[in-house]
Amino acid sequence: MSVLPVIVVFGLSFPPIFFEIIVSLLLFWLVRRLLLPVGLYDFVWHPALFNTALYCCLFYLVSRLFV
């Protein structure tokens, strides 16, 4: 018996982190879509670095909710 739970969808087994990545990616797209019209990216020095940090923060929050 495995210690880590596995989620089976249509006969394929996925680790729980897979769904956390998908949920955090959807949240990232939503937050980014909301921040673009506001003009926050005009004040950001490195947009790619900001996007990476934003995704990491969202992934951490989602992973804490799943635990």
mmCIF file of C-alpha atoms in Angstrom:
data_model
loop_
_atom_site.group_PDB
_atom_site.id
_atom_site.type_symbol
_atom_site.label_atom_id
_atom_site.label_comp_id
_atom_site.label_asym_id
_atom_site.label_seq_id
_atom_site.Cartn_x
_atom_site.Cartn_y
_atom_site.Cartn_z
ATOM 1 C CA MET A 1 0.000 0.000 0.000
ATOM 2 C CA SER A 2 1.298 3.417 -0.960
ATOM 3 C CA VAL A 3 1.762 6.244 1.515
ATOM 4 C CA LEU A 4 0.911 8.967 -1.011
ATOM 5 C CA PRO A 5 -2.623 9.057 -2.411
ATOM 6 C CA VAL A 6 -3.069 8.625 -6.131
ATOM 7 C CA ILE A 7 -6.016 10.035 -8.071
ATOM 8 C CA VAL A 8 -7.285 7.819 -10.875
ATOM 9 C CA VAL A 9 -9.033 9.500 -13.824
ATOM 10 C CA PHE A 10 -10.217 7.318 -16.730
ATOM 11 C CA GLY A 11 -7.748 4.600 -15.766
ATOM 12 C CA LEU A 12 -4.762 6.951 -15.559
ATOM 13 C CA SER A 13 -3.216 7.553 -12.159
ATOM 14 C CA PHE A 14 -2.047 11.049 -11.289
ATOM 15 C CA PRO A 15 -0.214 12.331 -8.224
ATOM 16 C CA PRO A 16 -2.090 15.037 -6.290
ATOM 17 C CA ILE A 17 0.520 17.651 -7.228
ATOM 18 C CA PHE A 18 -0.611 17.395 -10.851
ATOM 19 C CA PHE A 19 -4.020 18.837 -9.999
ATOM 20 C CA GLU A 20 -2.445 21.472 -7.759
ATOM 21 C CA ILE A 21 -0.309 22.602 -10.701
ATOM 22 C CA ILE A 22 -3.356 22.785 -12.966
ATOM 23 C CA VAL A 23 -5.430 24.757 -10.427
ATOM 24 C CA SER A 24 -2.590 27.186 -9.716
ATOM 25 C CA LEU A 25 -2.016 27.670 -13.458
ATOM 26 C CA LEU A 26 -5.693 28.546 -13.941
ATOM 27 C CA LEU A 27 -5.526 30.980 -11.015
ATOM 28 C CA PHE A 28 -2.337 32.489 -12.448
ATOM 29 C CA TRP A 29 -4.008 33.116 -15.806
ATOM 30 C CA LEU A 30 -6.979 34.715 -14.051
ATOM 31 C CA VAL A 31 -4.864 36.963 -11.798
ATOM 32 C CA ARG A 32 -2.608 37.948 -14.702
ATOM 33 C CA ARG A 33 -5.636 38.793 -16.828
ATOM 34 C CA LEU A 34 -6.912 41.012 -14.004
ATOM 35 C CA LEU A 35 -3.539 42.732 -13.447
ATOM 36 C CA LEU A 36 -2.842 43.618 -17.092
ATOM 37 C CA PRO A 37 -5.598 46.284 -17.483
ATOM 38 C CA VAL A 38 -4.779 47.778 -14.081
ATOM 39 C CA GLY A 39 -1.309 48.738 -15.309
ATOM 40 C CA LEU A 40 0.699 47.025 -12.614
ATOM 41 C CA TYR A 41 3.166 45.724 -15.184
ATOM 42 C CA ASP A 42 4.242 49.321 -15.889
ATOM 43 C CA PHE A 43 5.836 49.385 -12.436
ATOM 44 C CA VAL A 44 7.415 45.924 -12.647
ATOM 45 C CA TRP A 45 11.109 45.850 -13.501
ATOM 46 C CA HIS A 46 11.175 42.317 -14.951
ATOM 47 C CA PRO A 47 7.752 41.004 -16.006
ATOM 48 C CA ALA A 48 8.900 37.409 -16.571
ATOM 49 C CA LEU A 49 10.440 37.270 -13.102
ATOM 50 C CA PHE A 50 7.297 38.806 -11.622
ATOM 51 C CA ASN A 51 5.139 36.205 -13.395
ATOM 52 C CA THR A 52 7.330 33.386 -12.098
ATOM 53 C CA ALA A 53 7.143 34.703 -8.544
ATOM 54 C CA LEU A 54 3.386 35.178 -8.832
ATOM 55 C CA TYR A 55 2.926 31.606 -10.050
ATOM 56 C CA CYS A 56 5.134 30.252 -7.248
ATOM 57 C CA CYS A 57 3.117 32.152 -4.641
ATOM 58 C CA LEU A 58 -0.164 30.900 -6.077
ATOM 59 C CA PHE A 59 1.150 27.341 -6.238
ATOM 60 C CA TYR A 60 2.191 27.551 -2.588
ATOM 61 C CA LEU A 61 -1.251 28.813 -1.559
ATOM 62 C CA VAL A 62 -3.045 26.121 -3.552
ATOM 63 C CA SER A 63 -0.795 23.379 -2.211
ATOM 64 C CA ARG A 64 -1.452 24.560 1.360
ATOM 65 C CA LEU A 65 -5.199 24.374 0.699
ATOM 66 C CA PHE A 66 -4.966 20.785 -0.570
ATOM 67 C CA VAL A 67 -3.112 19.558 2.527
#
